[in-house]
CSV table of C-alpha atoms in Angstrom, one decimal:
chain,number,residue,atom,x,y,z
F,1,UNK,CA,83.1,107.5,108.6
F,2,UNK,CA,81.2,106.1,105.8
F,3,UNK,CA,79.0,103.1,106.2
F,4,UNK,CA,77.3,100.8,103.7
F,5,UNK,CA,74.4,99.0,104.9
F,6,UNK,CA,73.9,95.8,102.8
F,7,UNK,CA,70.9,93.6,103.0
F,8,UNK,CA,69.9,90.7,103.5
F,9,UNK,CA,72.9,89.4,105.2
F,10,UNK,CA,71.7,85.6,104.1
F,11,UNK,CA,70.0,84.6,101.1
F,12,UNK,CA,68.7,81.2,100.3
F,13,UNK,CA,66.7,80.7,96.9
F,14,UNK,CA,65.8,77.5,94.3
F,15,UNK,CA,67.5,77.5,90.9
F,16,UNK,CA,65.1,79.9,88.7
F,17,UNK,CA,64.3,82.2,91.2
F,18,UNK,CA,65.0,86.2,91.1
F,19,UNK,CA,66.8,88.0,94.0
F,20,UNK,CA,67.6,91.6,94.8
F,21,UNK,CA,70.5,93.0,97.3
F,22,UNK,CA,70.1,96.3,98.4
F,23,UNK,CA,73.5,98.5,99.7
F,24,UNK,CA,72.4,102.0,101.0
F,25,UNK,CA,74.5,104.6,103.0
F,26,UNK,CA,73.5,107.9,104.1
F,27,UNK,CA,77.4,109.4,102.3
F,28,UNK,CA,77.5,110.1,98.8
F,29,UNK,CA,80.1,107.8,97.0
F,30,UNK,CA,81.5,108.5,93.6
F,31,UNK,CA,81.1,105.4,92.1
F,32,UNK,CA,79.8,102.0,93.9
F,33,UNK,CA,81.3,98.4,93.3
F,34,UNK,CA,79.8,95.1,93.6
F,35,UNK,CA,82.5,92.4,93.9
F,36,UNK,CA,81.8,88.7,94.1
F,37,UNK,CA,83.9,86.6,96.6
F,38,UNK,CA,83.8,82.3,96.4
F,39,UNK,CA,85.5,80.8,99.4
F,40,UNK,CA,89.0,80.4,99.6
F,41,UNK,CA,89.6,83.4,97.4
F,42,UNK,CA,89.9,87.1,97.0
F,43,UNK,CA,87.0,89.6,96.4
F,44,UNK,CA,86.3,89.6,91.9
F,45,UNK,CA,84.7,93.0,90.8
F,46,UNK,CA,81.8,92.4,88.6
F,47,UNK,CA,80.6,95.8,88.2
F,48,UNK,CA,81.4,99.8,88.5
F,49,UNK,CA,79.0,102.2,88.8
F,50,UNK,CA,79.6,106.2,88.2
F,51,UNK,CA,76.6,108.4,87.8
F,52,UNK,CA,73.4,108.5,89.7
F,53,UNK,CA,70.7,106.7,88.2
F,54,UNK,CA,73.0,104.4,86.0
F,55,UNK,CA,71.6,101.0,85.0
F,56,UNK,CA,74.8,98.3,84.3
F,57,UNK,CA,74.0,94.9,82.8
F,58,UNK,CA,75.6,91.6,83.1
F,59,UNK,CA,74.5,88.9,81.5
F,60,UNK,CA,71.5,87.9,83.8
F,61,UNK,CA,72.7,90.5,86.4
F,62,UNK,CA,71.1,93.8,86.6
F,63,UNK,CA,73.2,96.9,88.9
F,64,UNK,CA,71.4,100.1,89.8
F,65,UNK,CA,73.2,103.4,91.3
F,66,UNK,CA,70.7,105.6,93.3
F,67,UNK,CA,69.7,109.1,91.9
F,68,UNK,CA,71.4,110.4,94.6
F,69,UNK,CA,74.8,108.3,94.5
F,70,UNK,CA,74.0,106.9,98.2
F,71,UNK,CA,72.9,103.6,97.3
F,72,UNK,CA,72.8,100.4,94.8
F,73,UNK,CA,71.4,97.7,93.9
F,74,UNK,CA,72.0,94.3,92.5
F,75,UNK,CA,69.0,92.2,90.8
F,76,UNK,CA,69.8,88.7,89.4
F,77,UNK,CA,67.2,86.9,87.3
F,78,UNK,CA,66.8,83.2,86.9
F,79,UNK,CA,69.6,82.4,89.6
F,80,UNK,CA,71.8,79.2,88.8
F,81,UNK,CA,73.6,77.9,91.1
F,82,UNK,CA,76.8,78.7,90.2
F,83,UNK,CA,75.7,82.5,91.0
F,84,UNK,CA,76.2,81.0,94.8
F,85,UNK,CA,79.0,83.1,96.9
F,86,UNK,CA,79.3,85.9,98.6
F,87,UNK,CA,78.5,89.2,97.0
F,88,UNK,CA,80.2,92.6,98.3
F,89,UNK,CA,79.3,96.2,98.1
F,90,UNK,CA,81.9,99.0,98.0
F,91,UNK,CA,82.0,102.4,97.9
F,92,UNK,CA,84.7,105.0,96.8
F,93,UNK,CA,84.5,108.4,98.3
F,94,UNK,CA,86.8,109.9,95.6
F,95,UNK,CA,88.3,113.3,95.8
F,96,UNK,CA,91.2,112.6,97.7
F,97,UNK,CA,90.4,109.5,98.6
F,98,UNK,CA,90.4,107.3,95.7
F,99,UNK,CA,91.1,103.7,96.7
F,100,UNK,CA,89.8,103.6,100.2
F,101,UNK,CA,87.1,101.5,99.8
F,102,UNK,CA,84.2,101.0,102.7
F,103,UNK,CA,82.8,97.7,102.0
F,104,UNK,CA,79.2,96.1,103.1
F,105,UNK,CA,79.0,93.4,105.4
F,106,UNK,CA,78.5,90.7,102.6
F,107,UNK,CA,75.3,89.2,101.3
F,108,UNK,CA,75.8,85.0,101.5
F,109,UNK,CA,73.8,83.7,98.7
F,110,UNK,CA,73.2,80.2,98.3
F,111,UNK,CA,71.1,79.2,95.1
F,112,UNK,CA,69.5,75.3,95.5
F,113,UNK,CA,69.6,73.2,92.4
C,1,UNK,CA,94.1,84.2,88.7
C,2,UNK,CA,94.2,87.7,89.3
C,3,UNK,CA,98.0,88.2,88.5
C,4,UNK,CA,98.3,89.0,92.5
C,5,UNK,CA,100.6,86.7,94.6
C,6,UNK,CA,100.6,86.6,98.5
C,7,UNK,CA,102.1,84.3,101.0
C,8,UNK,CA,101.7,82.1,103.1
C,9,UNK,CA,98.6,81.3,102.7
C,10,UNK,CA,97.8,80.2,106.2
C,11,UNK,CA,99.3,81.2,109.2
C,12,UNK,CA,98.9,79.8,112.7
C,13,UNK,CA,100.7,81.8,115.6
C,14,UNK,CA,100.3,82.7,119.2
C,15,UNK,CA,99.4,85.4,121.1
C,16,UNK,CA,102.2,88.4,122.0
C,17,UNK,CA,103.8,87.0,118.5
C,18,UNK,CA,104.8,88.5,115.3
C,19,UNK,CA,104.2,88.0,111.5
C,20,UNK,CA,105.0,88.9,108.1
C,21,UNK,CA,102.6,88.8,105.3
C,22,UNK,CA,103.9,89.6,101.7
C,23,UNK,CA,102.1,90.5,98.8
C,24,UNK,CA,103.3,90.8,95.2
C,25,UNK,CA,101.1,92.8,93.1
C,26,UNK,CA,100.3,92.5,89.3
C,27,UNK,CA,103.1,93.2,86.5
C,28,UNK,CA,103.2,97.0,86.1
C,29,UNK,CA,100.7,97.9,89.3
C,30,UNK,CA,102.2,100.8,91.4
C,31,UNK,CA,99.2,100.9,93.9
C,32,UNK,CA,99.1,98.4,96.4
C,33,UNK,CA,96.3,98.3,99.1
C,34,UNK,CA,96.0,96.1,102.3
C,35,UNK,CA,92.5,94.4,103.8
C,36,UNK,CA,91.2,92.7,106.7
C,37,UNK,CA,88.1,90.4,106.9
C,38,UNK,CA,86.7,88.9,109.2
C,39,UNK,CA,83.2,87.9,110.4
C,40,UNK,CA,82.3,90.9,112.7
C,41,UNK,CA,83.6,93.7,110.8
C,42,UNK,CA,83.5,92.2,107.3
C,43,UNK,CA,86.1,93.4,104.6
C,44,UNK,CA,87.8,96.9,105.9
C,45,UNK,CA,90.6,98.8,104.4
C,46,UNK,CA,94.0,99.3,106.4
C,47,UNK,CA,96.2,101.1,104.1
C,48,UNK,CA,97.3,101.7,100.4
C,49,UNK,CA,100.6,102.5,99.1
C,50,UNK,CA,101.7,104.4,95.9
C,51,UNK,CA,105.7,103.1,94.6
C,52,UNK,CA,106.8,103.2,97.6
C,53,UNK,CA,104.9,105.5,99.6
C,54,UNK,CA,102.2,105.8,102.1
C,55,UNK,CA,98.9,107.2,99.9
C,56,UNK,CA,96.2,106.6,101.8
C,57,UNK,CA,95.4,104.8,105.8
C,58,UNK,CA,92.4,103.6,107.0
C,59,UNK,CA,91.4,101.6,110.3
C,60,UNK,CA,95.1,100.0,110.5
C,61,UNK,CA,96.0,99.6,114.0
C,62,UNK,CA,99.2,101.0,115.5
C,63,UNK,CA,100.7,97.0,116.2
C,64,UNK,CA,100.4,97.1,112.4
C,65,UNK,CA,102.8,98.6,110.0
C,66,UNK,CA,103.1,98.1,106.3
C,67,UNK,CA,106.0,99.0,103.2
C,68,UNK,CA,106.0,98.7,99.8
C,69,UNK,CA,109.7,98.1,98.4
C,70,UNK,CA,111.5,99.1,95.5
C,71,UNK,CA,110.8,96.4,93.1
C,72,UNK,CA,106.9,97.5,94.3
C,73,UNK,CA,106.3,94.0,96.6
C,74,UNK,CA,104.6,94.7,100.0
C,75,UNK,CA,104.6,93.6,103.2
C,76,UNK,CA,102.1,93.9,106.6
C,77,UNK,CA,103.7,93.8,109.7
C,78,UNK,CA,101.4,92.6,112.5
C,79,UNK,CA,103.0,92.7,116.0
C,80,UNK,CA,101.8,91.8,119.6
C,81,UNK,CA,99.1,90.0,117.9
C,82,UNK,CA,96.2,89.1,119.7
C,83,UNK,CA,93.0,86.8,119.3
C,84,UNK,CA,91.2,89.3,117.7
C,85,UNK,CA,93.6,89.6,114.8
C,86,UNK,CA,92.8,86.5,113.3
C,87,UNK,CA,91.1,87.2,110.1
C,88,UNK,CA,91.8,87.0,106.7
C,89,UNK,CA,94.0,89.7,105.6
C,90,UNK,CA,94.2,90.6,101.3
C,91,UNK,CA,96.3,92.2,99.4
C,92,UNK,CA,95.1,94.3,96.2
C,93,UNK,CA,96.9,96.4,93.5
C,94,UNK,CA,96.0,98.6,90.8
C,95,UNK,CA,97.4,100.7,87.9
C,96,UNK,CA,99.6,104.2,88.6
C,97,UNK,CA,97.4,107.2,88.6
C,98,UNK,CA,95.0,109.0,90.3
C,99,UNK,CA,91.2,108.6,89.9
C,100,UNK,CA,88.9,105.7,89.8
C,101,UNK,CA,90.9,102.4,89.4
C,102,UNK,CA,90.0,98.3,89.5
C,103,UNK,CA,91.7,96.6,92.4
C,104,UNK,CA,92.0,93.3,91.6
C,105,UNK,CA,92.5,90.9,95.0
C,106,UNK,CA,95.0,88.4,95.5
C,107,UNK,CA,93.6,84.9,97.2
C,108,UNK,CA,94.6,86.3,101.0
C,109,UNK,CA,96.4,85.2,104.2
C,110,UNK,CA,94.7,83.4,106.8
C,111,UNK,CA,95.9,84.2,109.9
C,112,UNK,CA,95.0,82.2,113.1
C,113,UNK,CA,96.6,83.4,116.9
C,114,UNK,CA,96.3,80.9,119.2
């Protein structure tokens, strides 16, 4: 079974401040998803990554893939609060096995005005 | 809005009981998949379906049971429920084909046994 280790599990921060979550696993995945979730709702993806070592930027969000394709991470600069919610990990194992996503436990950001 | 539909909402049954959650995916999505969250285990896959058929399963428990229907709508089955099931449970779907695909998430079922 492949896990995804996400971290922190809680983050609290001011307006303006930078963060970073960090999703490792010990399995190679062929691509890695982050996914943003606000309460009441289902999971948004922000972001795909494919190949090792691939950089992705959105707006004032920054996504990294691992060399290796075993882990990812997820920088945001300047948080606003409206970046607060609960931001996933995910990764696809491909082959045969497209679609079965193993997700992280969840970072809970919460970004003070 | 991410074009996927699922209902009810909220849920609130008792233990030993059974339910019915229903999922309409997005306009021209053949792939339907089915999640459970909830705060010890976090967001885990339980199965996907293809137009019609079984594609892929994943930690789905044998009191639960799933279909996807001819006009492509889904539905989870959850019998003898039990405390533990009460989670929220989403539906996503995705375009036909093989590969690497988006699955957008409908807004979920929240399901409470009492």
């Amino acid at each position: 079974t492949q896990l995804l280790e996400q971290s922190p599990q809680f983050l609290s921060i001011q307006e303006g401040e930078n963060l970073t979550v960090y999703c490792n696993s010990s399995s190679v995945f062929s691509s890695l998803q982050w996914y943003r979730q606000e309460p009441g709702e289902g999971p948004v993806l922000l972001v795909t990554v494919v190949t090792g070592g691939e950089v992705k930027k959105l707006k004032r969000l920054t996504f990294q893939f691992g060399d290796a394709r075993k882990d990812s991470s997820l920088h945001i600069t300047a948080a606003q609060p409206g970046d607060t919610g609960l931001y996933l990990c995910a990764g696809e194992p491909g082959g045969t096995s497209y679609g079965k996503l193993t997700f992280g436990q969840g970072t809970i950001l919460t970004v003070h005005p | 809005d991410s074009g996927v539909t699922q209902t009810p909402k909220h849920l609130i049954t008792a233990t030993g009981q059974r339910v019915t959650l229903r999922c309409s995916p997005r306009s021209g999505d053949l792939s339907v998949y089915w999640y459970q969250q909830s705060l010890d285990q976090g967001l885990q896959f339980l199965i996907q379906y293809y137009n019609g058929e079984e594609r892929a399963k994943g930690n789905i428990l044998e009191r639960f049971s799933a279909q996807q229907f001819p006009d492509l709508h889904s539905e989870l089955n959850l019998s003898s429920l039990e405390l533990g099931d009460s989670a929220l449970y989403f539906c996503a779907s995705s375009v036909a084909g093989t590969g690497l695909k988006t699955q957008y998430f409908g807004p979920g079922t929240r399901l409470l046994v009492l």
